[in-house]
Coordinates of C-alpha atoms in Angstrom, one line a residue:
Chain A
M1 CA -11.9 -35.1 -53.5
K2 CA -12.3 -36.8 -50.5
S3 CA -9.1 -38.8 -51.8
Q4 CA -7.3 -35.9 -53.0
I5 CA -6.7 -34.5 -49.9
K6 CA -5.9 -38.1 -47.9
I7 CA -3.5 -38.2 -50.8
G8 CA -2.3 -34.7 -50.0
S9 CA -1.4 -34.5 -46.4
I10 CA 0.1 -38.7 -46.7
L11 CA 2.8 -36.3 -48.5
F12 CA 3.3 -33.3 -46.5
S13 CA 3.3 -36.5 -43.7
I14 CA 6.3 -38.0 -45.8
F15 CA 7.8 -34.1 -46.3
K16 CA 8.2 -33.6 -42.9
Y17 CA 9.1 -37.1 -41.7
A18 CA 12.1 -36.8 -44.4
M19 CA 12.5 -33.2 -42.5
L20 CA 12.6 -33.9 -39.2
I21 CA 15.1 -36.6 -40.1
A22 CA 17.6 -35.0 -42.3
A23 CA 17.9 -32.5 -39.3
A24 CA 18.8 -34.9 -36.3
V25 CA 21.0 -36.7 -37.9
I26 CA 22.5 -33.4 -38.8
S27 CA 22.2 -31.9 -35.0
L28 CA 23.6 -35.8 -33.5
L29 CA 26.6 -36.6 -36.7
P30 CA 28.7 -34.7 -34.8
V31 CA 28.4 -35.3 -31.7
V32 CA 27.7 -39.2 -32.6
V33 CA 30.8 -39.3 -34.8
C34 CA 33.1 -38.5 -31.4
V35 CA 31.9 -41.2 -30.1
F36 CA 32.9 -43.7 -32.2
T37 CA 36.9 -41.9 -32.5
A38 CA 36.9 -41.1 -28.2
F39 CA 37.0 -45.6 -27.7
K40 CA 39.0 -46.4 -31.0
T41 CA 43.4 -47.6 -30.0
T42 CA 45.9 -45.1 -31.4
D43 CA 46.1 -48.1 -33.7
D44 CA 43.3 -48.4 -34.9
Y45 CA 42.2 -44.5 -35.1
N46 CA 45.7 -44.1 -37.2
S47 CA 44.7 -46.9 -39.5
S48 CA 40.3 -46.6 -40.4
S49 CA 37.6 -44.4 -41.4
V50 CA 37.1 -42.1 -39.0
L51 CA 33.5 -42.9 -40.2
D52 CA 33.7 -47.1 -39.1
L53 CA 33.0 -48.1 -36.2
P54 CA 35.5 -49.0 -33.8
K55 CA 37.5 -52.6 -33.8
Q56 CA 37.2 -52.8 -30.4
W57 CA 35.2 -50.2 -27.7
M58 CA 37.9 -49.8 -25.8
A59 CA 37.2 -46.9 -22.7
E60 CA 41.0 -46.2 -22.2
N61 CA 41.0 -42.9 -23.8
F62 CA 39.1 -41.5 -21.8
S63 CA 41.2 -42.3 -18.5
I64 CA 43.8 -40.7 -19.9
A65 CA 42.1 -38.1 -20.9
L66 CA 40.7 -37.6 -17.3
D67 CA 43.8 -38.1 -15.9
Q68 CA 46.1 -35.6 -18.7
A69 CA 43.9 -32.6 -19.0
N70 CA 43.2 -33.6 -14.5
M71 CA 39.6 -32.7 -15.6
L72 CA 37.6 -34.6 -12.2
R73 CA 39.2 -31.2 -10.4
G74 CA 38.2 -29.5 -13.1
F75 CA 34.5 -31.8 -12.7
A76 CA 35.2 -30.6 -9.2
N77 CA 35.8 -26.9 -9.5
T78 CA 32.8 -26.1 -11.6
A79 CA 30.3 -28.0 -9.6
I80 CA 31.2 -25.4 -6.3
V81 CA 31.5 -22.7 -8.3
L82 CA 27.5 -24.0 -9.8
V83 CA 26.8 -24.3 -6.5
V84 CA 27.8 -20.9 -5.1
V85 CA 26.7 -18.5 -8.1
L86 CA 23.8 -20.1 -7.9
T87 CA 22.5 -20.1 -5.1
C88 CA 23.9 -16.5 -4.2
S89 CA 22.7 -15.3 -7.7
I90 CA 18.8 -15.8 -7.3
F91 CA 18.8 -14.5 -3.5
I92 CA 20.5 -11.4 -4.8
S93 CA 18.3 -10.9 -7.8
A94 CA 15.6 -12.2 -5.8
M95 CA 15.2 -9.7 -3.4
L96 CA 17.0 -6.7 -6.0
A97 CA 14.0 -6.9 -8.2
Y98 CA 12.1 -7.3 -4.9
V99 CA 12.8 -3.5 -4.0
L100 CA 12.5 -2.0 -7.6
N101 CA 8.7 -3.9 -7.6
R102 CA 7.7 -3.6 -4.6
F103 CA 8.6 0.5 -3.4
K104 CA 8.9 3.0 -4.6
F105 CA 11.3 5.0 -3.7
R106 CA 13.3 8.7 -6.0
G107 CA 16.2 6.3 -8.4
N108 CA 14.3 3.3 -8.7
G109 CA 13.7 3.9 -12.6
I110 CA 16.8 5.3 -12.8
I111 CA 18.3 1.9 -10.8
Q112 CA 16.7 -0.5 -13.1
N113 CA 17.9 1.9 -16.5
L114 CA 21.2 1.4 -15.5
F115 CA 20.1 -2.8 -15.3
M116 CA 19.1 -2.6 -18.4
F117 CA 21.8 -0.5 -20.7
A118 CA 23.9 -3.0 -18.9
S119 CA 23.4 -6.0 -20.3
L120 CA 23.0 -4.3 -23.6
I121 CA 27.4 -4.3 -23.1
P122 CA 29.1 -8.0 -24.2
G123 CA 30.5 -9.5 -21.7
I124 CA 33.6 -9.7 -23.5
A125 CA 34.0 -6.2 -24.2
T126 CA 34.7 -5.4 -20.5
Q127 CA 36.9 -7.3 -19.4
V128 CA 39.7 -5.5 -20.2
T129 CA 39.1 -3.6 -17.2
V130 CA 37.5 -5.8 -15.1
Y131 CA 40.7 -7.3 -15.1
Q132 CA 42.7 -4.4 -13.4
I133 CA 40.1 -4.4 -11.1
M134 CA 40.4 -8.2 -10.4
F135 CA 44.3 -7.4 -10.1
S136 CA 43.7 -5.2 -7.5
L137 CA 40.8 -6.0 -6.1
G138 CA 43.8 -9.2 -5.7
L139 CA 41.0 -11.5 -6.7
I140 CA 42.6 -14.0 -9.6
N141 CA 43.3 -17.1 -9.2
H142 CA 40.7 -17.7 -6.4
L143 CA 37.6 -19.9 -6.8
Y144 CA 35.7 -17.2 -4.5
G145 CA 36.6 -14.5 -7.0
Y146 CA 35.7 -15.8 -9.9
M147 CA 32.2 -17.0 -8.5
I148 CA 32.3 -13.2 -7.5
V149 CA 32.5 -12.0 -10.7
L150 CA 29.5 -14.1 -12.3
M151 CA 28.0 -12.7 -10.6
G152 CA 28.7 -9.5 -10.8
T153 CA 27.8 -9.7 -14.2
D154 CA 24.3 -11.4 -14.1
I155 CA 21.7 -9.4 -15.5
I156 CA 19.2 -12.3 -17.3
S157 CA 18.3 -13.2 -13.1
I158 CA 17.0 -9.9 -12.3
Y159 CA 14.8 -9.8 -14.9
I160 CA 13.1 -13.1 -15.5
F161 CA 12.3 -11.5 -11.2
L162 CA 10.9 -8.9 -12.0
Q163 CA 9.2 -9.9 -14.8
F164 CA 7.1 -12.1 -11.9
F165 CA 6.3 -9.9 -9.6
E166 CA 5.3 -8.0 -11.9
N167 CA 2.9 -10.6 -12.1
L168 CA 2.0 -11.5 -8.3
P169 CA -1.2 -9.4 -6.8
V170 CA 0.4 -6.7 -4.1
S171 CA -3.1 -7.7 -2.0
L172 CA -0.3 -11.1 -0.9
D173 CA 2.0 -8.5 0.8
E174 CA -0.3 -6.4 2.4
S175 CA -2.6 -8.7 3.8
A176 CA 0.5 -10.4 5.4
I177 CA 1.6 -6.8 6.6
M178 CA -2.3 -6.2 8.5
D179 CA -1.4 -9.8 10.4
G180 CA 1.7 -7.8 11.3
C181 CA 4.9 -9.6 9.3
T182 CA 7.8 -8.0 8.8
Y183 CA 9.1 -7.0 5.3
F184 CA 11.6 -9.2 5.8
G185 CA 9.0 -11.8 6.7
V186 CA 6.4 -10.3 3.2
F187 CA 9.5 -11.5 1.1
F188 CA 11.1 -14.9 2.0
K189 CA 8.0 -16.4 3.9
I190 CA 5.5 -14.7 1.9
L191 CA 6.8 -14.5 -1.8
F192 CA 9.7 -16.4 -2.5
P193 CA 8.4 -19.9 -2.2
L194 CA 5.5 -18.0 -4.8
L195 CA 8.8 -17.7 -7.7
K196 CA 9.5 -21.1 -8.1
P197 CA 8.6 -21.4 -11.3
A198 CA 10.4 -17.9 -12.0
I199 CA 13.8 -19.8 -9.6
V200 CA 14.0 -22.7 -12.0
T201 CA 14.0 -20.2 -15.4
S202 CA 17.4 -18.8 -14.0
L203 CA 18.7 -21.6 -12.6
V204 CA 18.0 -23.3 -16.2
L205 CA 19.5 -20.0 -18.2
K206 CA 22.0 -19.4 -16.0
G207 CA 23.2 -22.5 -15.2
V208 CA 24.0 -23.2 -19.0
S209 CA 25.6 -19.9 -19.4
V210 CA 27.8 -20.6 -15.8
Y211 CA 28.4 -24.7 -17.4
N212 CA 29.3 -23.2 -20.2
E213 CA 31.6 -20.7 -19.9
Y214 CA 34.7 -20.1 -20.8
Y215 CA 36.8 -16.1 -21.2
M216 CA 36.5 -15.5 -17.8
S217 CA 37.5 -18.5 -16.1
N218 CA 39.7 -18.5 -18.0
L219 CA 41.8 -15.2 -17.4
Y220 CA 40.6 -15.7 -13.8
L221 CA 41.5 -18.7 -13.6
Q222 CA 44.7 -19.4 -14.5
T223 CA 47.1 -22.3 -12.6
R224 CA 46.1 -26.3 -13.0
E225 CA 45.0 -26.5 -10.4
L226 CA 41.7 -24.4 -10.5
R227 CA 41.2 -25.3 -13.8
T228 CA 36.9 -25.2 -14.6
I229 CA 35.6 -28.5 -17.0
S230 CA 35.5 -25.7 -19.9
T231 CA 39.2 -23.9 -19.7
A232 CA 40.3 -28.0 -18.7
L233 CA 39.1 -29.6 -22.0
Y234 CA 40.5 -26.1 -23.9
A235 CA 44.1 -27.6 -22.1
F236 CA 43.6 -30.1 -25.0
T237 CA 45.2 -28.4 -27.7
G238 CA 48.5 -28.3 -27.2
P239 CA 49.9 -32.1 -27.0
Y240 CA 47.4 -34.0 -28.5
G241 CA 47.5 -32.2 -31.4
N242 CA 46.1 -34.6 -34.0
Q243 CA 45.2 -37.6 -31.9
Y244 CA 41.3 -36.5 -32.3
N245 CA 40.0 -40.1 -30.1
Y246 CA 41.7 -37.9 -27.6
I247 CA 40.4 -35.7 -27.4
C248 CA 36.9 -37.2 -28.6
A249 CA 37.2 -39.0 -25.5
G250 CA 37.7 -35.2 -23.2
V251 CA 35.1 -33.2 -25.5
L252 CA 32.6 -36.6 -24.8
I253 CA 34.0 -36.4 -20.8
T254 CA 31.8 -32.7 -20.6
I255 CA 29.5 -32.9 -22.1
I256 CA 27.8 -36.4 -20.5
P257 CA 27.1 -35.0 -17.3
I258 CA 25.0 -32.2 -19.1
F259 CA 24.2 -34.9 -21.9
V260 CA 22.4 -36.7 -18.2
L261 CA 20.5 -33.3 -17.2
F262 CA 19.5 -33.3 -19.1
L263 CA 17.3 -36.6 -20.0
I264 CA 16.3 -36.1 -16.4
F265 CA 15.5 -32.4 -16.5
Q266 CA 13.7 -32.7 -20.3
K267 CA 11.3 -30.6 -19.4
Q268 CA 11.8 -28.5 -16.7
I269 CA 14.2 -26.9 -19.2
Y270 CA 12.3 -26.1 -22.1
G271 CA 10.1 -25.2 -19.6
G272 CA 12.3 -22.6 -18.7
M273 CA 14.3 -21.7 -21.8
A274 CA 10.6 -20.9 -23.1
A275 CA 9.6 -18.7 -20.1
G276 CA 13.1 -17.3 -20.0
A277 CA 12.4 -15.4 -23.7
V278 CA 9.1 -14.4 -23.6
K279 CA 10.3 -12.0 -20.1
G280 CA 13.0 -11.4 -20.6
Chain B
M1 CA 1.0 4.8 1.7
S2 CA -2.1 2.8 1.0
K3 CA -1.1 0.0 3.2
Q4 CA -0.6 1.5 6.5
A5 CA -4.0 3.3 5.5
A6 CA -5.3 0.3 4.8
A7 CA -5.6 -0.8 8.5
V8 CA -6.6 2.5 9.9
P9 CA -5.8 1.4 13.0
K10 CA -8.6 2.2 17.1
K11 CA -5.7 4.2 18.7
K12 CA -4.2 7.4 17.5
R13 CA -0.4 6.7 19.2
S14 CA -0.1 2.6 17.8
F15 CA -0.3 3.9 14.4
M16 CA 1.8 7.0 14.6
E17 CA 4.3 4.6 16.3
L18 CA 3.6 1.5 13.5
M19 CA 4.5 4.1 10.5
K20 CA 7.4 5.5 12.8
R21 CA 8.5 1.3 12.8
R22 CA 6.8 0.8 8.6
E23 CA 9.1 3.4 7.3
V24 CA 12.2 2.8 9.2
Q25 CA 12.0 -0.9 8.1
R26 CA 11.4 -0.3 4.3
G27 CA 14.9 2.2 4.6
L28 CA 16.4 -1.0 6.1
V29 CA 15.5 -3.7 3.6
I30 CA 15.4 -0.9 0.7
V31 CA 18.7 -0.6 1.5
L32 CA 19.8 -3.8 3.0
F33 CA 18.6 -5.5 -0.2
M34 CA 20.7 -3.5 -2.5
F35 CA 23.5 -2.6 -1.7
V36 CA 25.6 -6.1 -3.2
P37 CA 23.6 -5.9 -7.0
L38 CA 24.5 -2.6 -6.0
L39 CA 28.2 -2.6 -5.9
L40 CA 28.9 -5.7 -8.0
L41 CA 27.2 -3.4 -11.2
M42 CA 29.5 -0.5 -10.0
T43 CA 32.3 -2.6 -9.6
F44 CA 31.7 -5.0 -12.3
T45 CA 30.6 -2.9 -15.6
Y46 CA 30.3 0.4 -14.4
I47 CA 33.7 1.2 -13.3
P48 CA 35.3 -0.5 -15.6
F49 CA 33.6 1.2 -18.2
A50 CA 34.0 4.5 -16.9
K51 CA 38.1 3.2 -17.0
M52 CA 37.1 1.8 -20.5
V53 CA 36.2 5.3 -21.7
Q54 CA 40.0 6.9 -19.9
F55 CA 41.7 4.7 -21.4
S56 CA 40.6 4.6 -25.4
F57 CA 41.8 8.0 -24.9
Y58 CA 46.1 6.3 -23.9
D59 CA 48.7 4.2 -25.6
M60 CA 49.0 1.6 -22.6
K61 CA 49.5 -1.4 -20.5
Y62 CA 48.7 -3.0 -18.1
I63 CA 51.3 -2.1 -16.2
G64 CA 54.5 0.4 -16.5
E65 CA 53.6 3.7 -18.3
R66 CA 51.5 5.9 -19.9
T67 CA 50.4 8.3 -23.1
F68 CA 47.8 10.4 -23.9
V69 CA 47.6 10.1 -27.2
G70 CA 43.4 11.7 -28.1
L71 CA 41.5 9.6 -30.9
Q72 CA 44.4 8.3 -31.5
N73 CA 43.4 4.9 -31.1
Y74 CA 40.1 5.5 -32.0
I75 CA 42.2 6.3 -35.8
D76 CA 43.5 3.8 -35.5
V77 CA 40.4 0.8 -35.1
F78 CA 38.9 2.2 -38.4
Q79 CA 42.1 1.8 -40.4
R80 CA 43.7 -1.4 -38.5
E81 CA 43.4 -3.4 -41.6
D82 CA 42.8 -6.5 -39.3
I83 CA 40.2 -4.2 -37.2
F84 CA 39.0 -3.0 -39.6
S85 CA 38.6 -6.0 -41.6
S86 CA 37.1 -8.0 -38.9
L87 CA 33.6 -6.4 -38.8
F88 CA 32.7 -7.4 -42.5
V89 CA 34.0 -11.6 -41.3
S90 CA 30.4 -10.3 -38.4
L91 CA 28.5 -9.7 -42.0
Y92 CA 29.0 -14.0 -42.1
Y93 CA 27.7 -14.9 -38.1
M94 CA 24.8 -12.4 -38.8
G95 CA 23.7 -13.9 -42.8
G96 CA 24.2 -17.4 -40.5
A97 CA 21.7 -15.8 -38.3
I98 CA 19.1 -15.0 -40.6
V99 CA 19.9 -18.7 -40.9
Q100 CA 18.5 -19.8 -37.5
L101 CA 15.9 -18.0 -36.9
A102 CA 14.1 -19.2 -40.2
L103 CA 15.2 -22.5 -39.8
A104 CA 13.7 -22.3 -36.2
L105 CA 10.5 -21.0 -37.0
F106 CA 10.2 -23.6 -40.1
F107 CA 10.5 -26.8 -38.0
A108 CA 8.8 -25.1 -35.2
S109 CA 6.0 -25.1 -37.1
L110 CA 6.2 -28.8 -38.4
M111 CA 6.0 -29.5 -35.0
V112 CA 3.4 -27.8 -33.4
F113 CA 0.7 -30.2 -34.2
K114 CA 2.2 -32.4 -31.6
E115 CA 3.2 -35.0 -34.0
R116 CA 4.3 -39.4 -33.3
G117 CA 8.6 -39.1 -32.4
A118 CA 7.9 -35.1 -31.0
S119 CA 9.9 -35.4 -28.3
F120 CA 13.0 -37.1 -29.7
F121 CA 13.1 -34.5 -32.8
K122 CA 12.9 -31.2 -30.5
G123 CA 15.3 -33.0 -27.9
A124 CA 17.9 -34.0 -30.4
M125 CA 18.0 -31.0 -32.3
F126 CA 17.9 -28.7 -28.7
F127 CA 20.9 -31.0 -27.0
P128 CA 23.6 -28.9 -29.1
Y129 CA 22.7 -25.9 -27.2
L130 CA 23.8 -27.6 -23.9
I131 CA 27.0 -28.8 -25.3
C132 CA 30.1 -26.1 -23.9
G133 CA 31.7 -23.7 -26.9
I134 CA 35.3 -25.1 -26.2
A135 CA 33.4 -28.6 -26.6
I136 CA 31.6 -27.8 -29.9
G137 CA 34.9 -26.5 -31.5
F138 CA 36.8 -29.1 -30.8
I139 CA 33.8 -31.1 -32.3
F140 CA 34.2 -28.8 -35.6
K141 CA 37.8 -28.9 -35.6
F142 CA 37.8 -32.6 -36.3
F143 CA 34.4 -32.9 -38.6
Y144 CA 35.9 -30.6 -40.8
A145 CA 39.7 -31.5 -40.5
R146 CA 41.2 -32.1 -43.8
G147 CA 40.8 -36.3 -45.1
F148 CA 37.8 -36.1 -41.6
V149 CA 34.4 -36.3 -41.2
L150 CA 32.9 -34.1 -43.4
D151 CA 35.5 -35.2 -46.7
S152 CA 34.3 -38.7 -45.9
I153 CA 30.4 -38.1 -45.9
L154 CA 31.1 -36.5 -49.2
Q155 CA 33.4 -39.4 -50.7
M156 CA 30.6 -41.5 -49.8
F157 CA 28.0 -40.3 -51.6
G158 CA 31.1 -39.8 -54.8
M159 CA 32.5 -37.1 -55.0
N160 CA 36.6 -36.5 -55.4
M161 CA 38.9 -35.8 -52.5
E162 CA 40.1 -32.7 -55.1
D163 CA 36.9 -31.2 -55.1
I164 CA 36.6 -30.4 -52.6
P165 CA 37.3 -26.8 -50.8
M166 CA 39.3 -26.9 -47.6
W167 CA 36.3 -26.2 -45.1
L168 CA 38.9 -24.1 -42.4
Q169 CA 41.4 -23.2 -44.4
D170 CA 40.2 -21.7 -48.0
Q171 CA 39.5 -17.7 -47.5
S172 CA 36.1 -18.7 -49.5
I173 CA 34.0 -20.7 -47.5
N174 CA 36.0 -20.9 -44.0
N175 CA 33.6 -18.2 -42.4
I176 CA 30.8 -19.9 -43.5
A177 CA 32.1 -23.6 -42.4
L178 CA 32.3 -21.4 -38.5
A179 CA 28.9 -19.0 -38.8
A180 CA 27.5 -23.0 -39.7
T181 CA 28.6 -24.1 -36.5
S182 CA 27.1 -21.7 -34.3
V183 CA 24.0 -21.7 -36.6
W184 CA 24.5 -25.8 -35.4
R185 CA 24.0 -24.3 -32.1
Y186 CA 21.7 -22.3 -31.7
T187 CA 18.6 -23.4 -33.9
G188 CA 17.3 -26.1 -31.2
Q189 CA 16.8 -23.5 -28.9
N190 CA 15.3 -20.6 -31.2
M191 CA 12.5 -23.8 -32.1
I192 CA 12.2 -24.5 -28.5
L193 CA 11.7 -21.5 -27.9
F194 CA 9.8 -20.7 -30.7
L195 CA 7.8 -23.6 -30.2
G196 CA 6.5 -22.4 -26.3
A197 CA 5.6 -19.2 -27.6
M198 CA 2.7 -21.5 -30.6
M199 CA 1.9 -23.0 -27.7
S200 CA 0.9 -20.8 -25.5
V201 CA -1.6 -19.7 -28.0
D202 CA -4.9 -20.3 -25.8
S203 CA -6.5 -24.0 -27.4
D204 CA -9.5 -22.1 -27.6
L205 CA -8.8 -20.3 -29.7
Y206 CA -8.6 -23.6 -32.7
E207 CA -11.8 -25.0 -31.4
A208 CA -13.6 -22.0 -32.0
A209 CA -11.1 -21.6 -35.9
S210 CA -11.3 -25.3 -36.7
L211 CA -15.8 -24.8 -35.6
D212 CA -15.7 -22.2 -38.0
G213 CA -14.0 -24.2 -40.1
A214 CA -10.3 -23.3 -41.1
N215 CA -8.1 -25.7 -41.4
K216 CA -5.2 -26.6 -40.4
W217 CA -2.6 -23.4 -42.4
H218 CA -5.1 -21.1 -41.8
Q219 CA -5.2 -21.6 -38.3
F220 CA -1.4 -21.6 -38.9
I221 CA -1.8 -18.3 -40.8
Y222 CA -3.9 -16.2 -38.8
I223 CA -3.2 -18.0 -35.1
I224 CA -0.4 -18.8 -35.0
L225 CA 2.5 -16.7 -36.9
P226 CA 1.0 -13.5 -34.8
S227 CA 1.3 -14.7 -31.6
I228 CA 5.2 -15.2 -31.6
K229 CA 6.1 -12.3 -33.8
S230 CA 7.3 -10.6 -30.9
I231 CA 9.5 -13.2 -29.7
V232 CA 10.7 -13.2 -33.5
V233 CA 11.2 -9.3 -33.3
L234 CA 13.2 -10.1 -29.4
N235 CA 14.9 -12.9 -31.4
L236 CA 16.8 -11.2 -34.7
I237 CA 17.4 -8.1 -32.4
L238 CA 19.9 -10.0 -29.5
S239 CA 21.6 -12.8 -32.3
I240 CA 22.8 -9.0 -34.5
S241 CA 24.3 -8.4 -31.4
G242 CA 24.7 -11.6 -31.0
S243 CA 26.4 -11.6 -33.7
L244 CA 29.0 -8.9 -33.8
S245 CA 31.2 -10.1 -30.3
A246 CA 30.4 -13.3 -32.1
F247 CA 33.9 -15.9 -30.3
E248 CA 33.8 -19.1 -29.9
P249 CA 33.8 -20.5 -33.7
P250 CA 37.3 -19.3 -34.1
Y251 CA 38.8 -18.8 -31.3
V252 CA 38.8 -23.1 -30.7
I253 CA 38.6 -23.8 -34.4
T254 CA 40.9 -21.8 -36.6
N255 CA 43.0 -19.3 -33.6
G256 CA 41.5 -16.2 -35.9
T257 CA 43.7 -17.1 -38.6
M258 CA 43.2 -17.3 -42.4
G259 CA 41.1 -13.7 -41.8
T260 CA 39.0 -15.6 -39.5
G261 CA 39.6 -13.4 -37.0
T262 CA 35.6 -12.0 -35.1
Y263 CA 36.0 -8.9 -33.8
F264 CA 36.6 -10.6 -30.4
V265 CA 39.2 -12.4 -31.9
I266 CA 40.8 -9.8 -32.4
M267 CA 41.2 -8.0 -29.6
N268 CA 41.9 -10.4 -27.2
R269 CA 44.5 -10.3 -29.3
I270 CA 45.5 -7.1 -29.1
A271 CA 44.1 -6.9 -25.3
H272 CA 45.7 -10.0 -23.9
E273 CA 47.9 -10.9 -26.5
N274 CA 50.4 -7.7 -27.9
Q275 CA 49.1 -5.7 -24.1
K276 CA 47.9 -3.0 -26.5
V277 CA 45.9 -1.3 -23.3
G278 CA 44.7 1.1 -25.6
L279 CA 43.5 0.3 -28.0
A280 CA 41.5 -2.9 -27.5
C281 CA 39.7 -0.4 -24.7
A282 CA 39.2 2.1 -28.2
M283 CA 38.5 -0.9 -30.2
A284 CA 35.5 -1.9 -26.7
I285 CA 33.6 1.5 -27.0
V286 CA 33.1 1.4 -31.6
L287 CA 31.8 -2.2 -30.7
L288 CA 29.5 -0.9 -28.6
A289 CA 28.1 1.8 -30.3
I290 CA 27.6 -0.3 -32.7
I291 CA 25.1 -2.2 -30.9
I292 CA 24.1 0.8 -29.5
L293 CA 22.8 2.7 -32.8
C294 CA 21.6 -0.7 -33.8
T295 CA 19.4 -1.7 -31.0
V296 CA 18.4 1.7 -31.0
A297 CA 17.5 1.6 -34.5
Q298 CA 16.4 -1.9 -34.6
K299 CA 13.0 -0.6 -31.8
L300 CA 12.9 2.0 -33.6
F301 CA 11.9 0.4 -36.8
F302 CA 9.5 -2.3 -34.9
K303 CA 8.2 0.6 -32.5
Y304 CA 7.0 2.5 -36.3
A305 CA 6.1 -1.1 -37.7
F306 CA 4.8 -2.5 -35.5
D307 CA 3.6 -0.6 -31.8
D308 CA 7.3 -1.9 -30.2
G309 CA 6.5 -5.5 -32.0
T310 CA 3.1 -6.5 -29.2
S311 CA 0.6 -5.7 -30.8
D312 CA -1.1 -7.3 -33.8
E313 CA -2.0 -4.0 -35.7
S314 CA 0.7 -2.2 -37.4
K315 CA 0.6 1.0 -37.1
A316 CA -0.3 1.4 -40.9
A317 CA -3.5 -0.8 -40.6
V318 CA -3.9 1.2 -37.4
R319 CA -4.3 4.1 -39.7
K320 CA -6.2 2.9 -41.4
R321 CA -8.8 2.1 -39.5
K322 CA -8.8 5.5 -37.5
K323 CA -9.4 7.1 -41.3
A324 CA -12.3 5.0 -41.9
E325 CA -13.5 5.4 -38.7
K326 CA -14.0 9.2 -39.1
A327 CA -15.2 8.8 -43.1
A328 CA -18.1 6.7 -42.0
K329 CA -18.1 9.8 -38.7
K330 CA -18.3 11.8 -41.4
A331 CA -20.9 10.3 -43.8
A332 CA -23.1 9.3 -41.1
Q333 CA -23.5 13.8 -39.8
R334 CA -23.5 14.5 -43.0
A335 CA -26.7 11.7 -43.5
K336 CA -28.0 13.5 -40.7
G337 CA -28.0 17.3 -42.2
G338 CA -29.6 15.9 -44.9
Q339 CA -32.1 14.7 -42.6
A340 CA -32.2 17.7 -41.1
K341 CA -32.9 19.8 -44.1

């Protein structure tokens, strides 16, 4: 009886690890082949099978990709956008959530519903007319215009903060007010520092979506100097056609920074994801 | 007002002053803190939305004259072959979304009892989610290209080149190939969400269960699965509207050719290449209506089936229990009555 159970659990372990290994291989294979290809010279690429290791590991494709697609500039632009948008939208949504959660006033419910309904509208759908508004406000082809649009379409973080405020006891505010604190003081000195977990969550979710954003960046930043990392990468479609050794180098350049960040902040990223889902 | 009431002051006058200042402050905070987000919401969501409704009745370009055409754009949405058939392309992505949820659930349950190497497997499966959509497009353009990665692998396993379909050109398979890329991208992320919910179960529950003689299978069925029901439902809703708005895979990999154009790819082309702004607006409104319908239908369905998907007891079960309670009460009363007689 006991040995039967043991055999069963061994078989189950074998099955489990076989499945997990298969999943890991499928997840990594397309990227790994890309790594091989990125290090091949053009001759090597033309003559070998894509699954072969490069004969010599050559890094020249990377410098060509960086140069040709102006990817360094793309990184710089993306970095600026990330820092500004994340900072601003955290403050904006935390402040909004504070008012909506802590004060009862006429229109509070309506405003919350307005934000909820907005989250149903898929982003790309409204861009046809947002484009017109951007145009008439003169925000096209300016990095700040793009940043403003990104902040304006930020509903996830508002939700995360609203949920988080639900769980912060009101007695905190009350005792601070009795000690003579103003409402501003309550928010900035007492509550904001307590929001750390929610801030991490929204940094992760918003950060990933901004870094990966392509559609609006393509619409509103049309000059070469303003390209972000994703539009810079897209520029590879034209000139390189089938030269996948260059394209793969470009792809890897965009992946490397996020891979490093992932290795460092793995725990926070998983935590942020999970918290965002439960609450959002 | 309870805040002020709690602070009953000694001097009445200073209390009034305090009140006054508090009121002013309150109004100031409300206006100041809400001004920017509301301005942004109006400018980038509701004004565009209103304009979209308006434009959908016109035949117009971005610049130039517009002519009122009534419902013609809406009629076109349903009559133009390219637009209407693109709605069916979304079905592939919906199928993909369901496969992805099932896979995520499967792998999350394999990993829930902390196993050796779990963090490596977790990382490997999750990482695709962090890669940007354009890069994923290129990776898979390369992966599926004739004679490249996938074909070489299949040949390694002994398949003939003639038997391998053209992944991106063959209309019977190209949409499946494209939908598979979004399964590849999102499965790990869904898995992390499910794992997070599974892990948040109180560990006392497991202890109590194993004291009662429950094995791991029982723990899985009775403790873990109920704990993630609501998040699975939530993801199902999100993935349906997500599959209706699929954009990046066909846009980068095939540019919407060979029957792979999803609704947004076609809309993007109509709006920015053909500059038929009115038609594109009508398309956006039709899509929004579909998404709202789906969301409401799903919410209603789950409200009926599970009480908004959060309670563990289904409506039917509640009704059964209440009936049983009533019957028990009646029986008890009858028994009492019988005794009294």
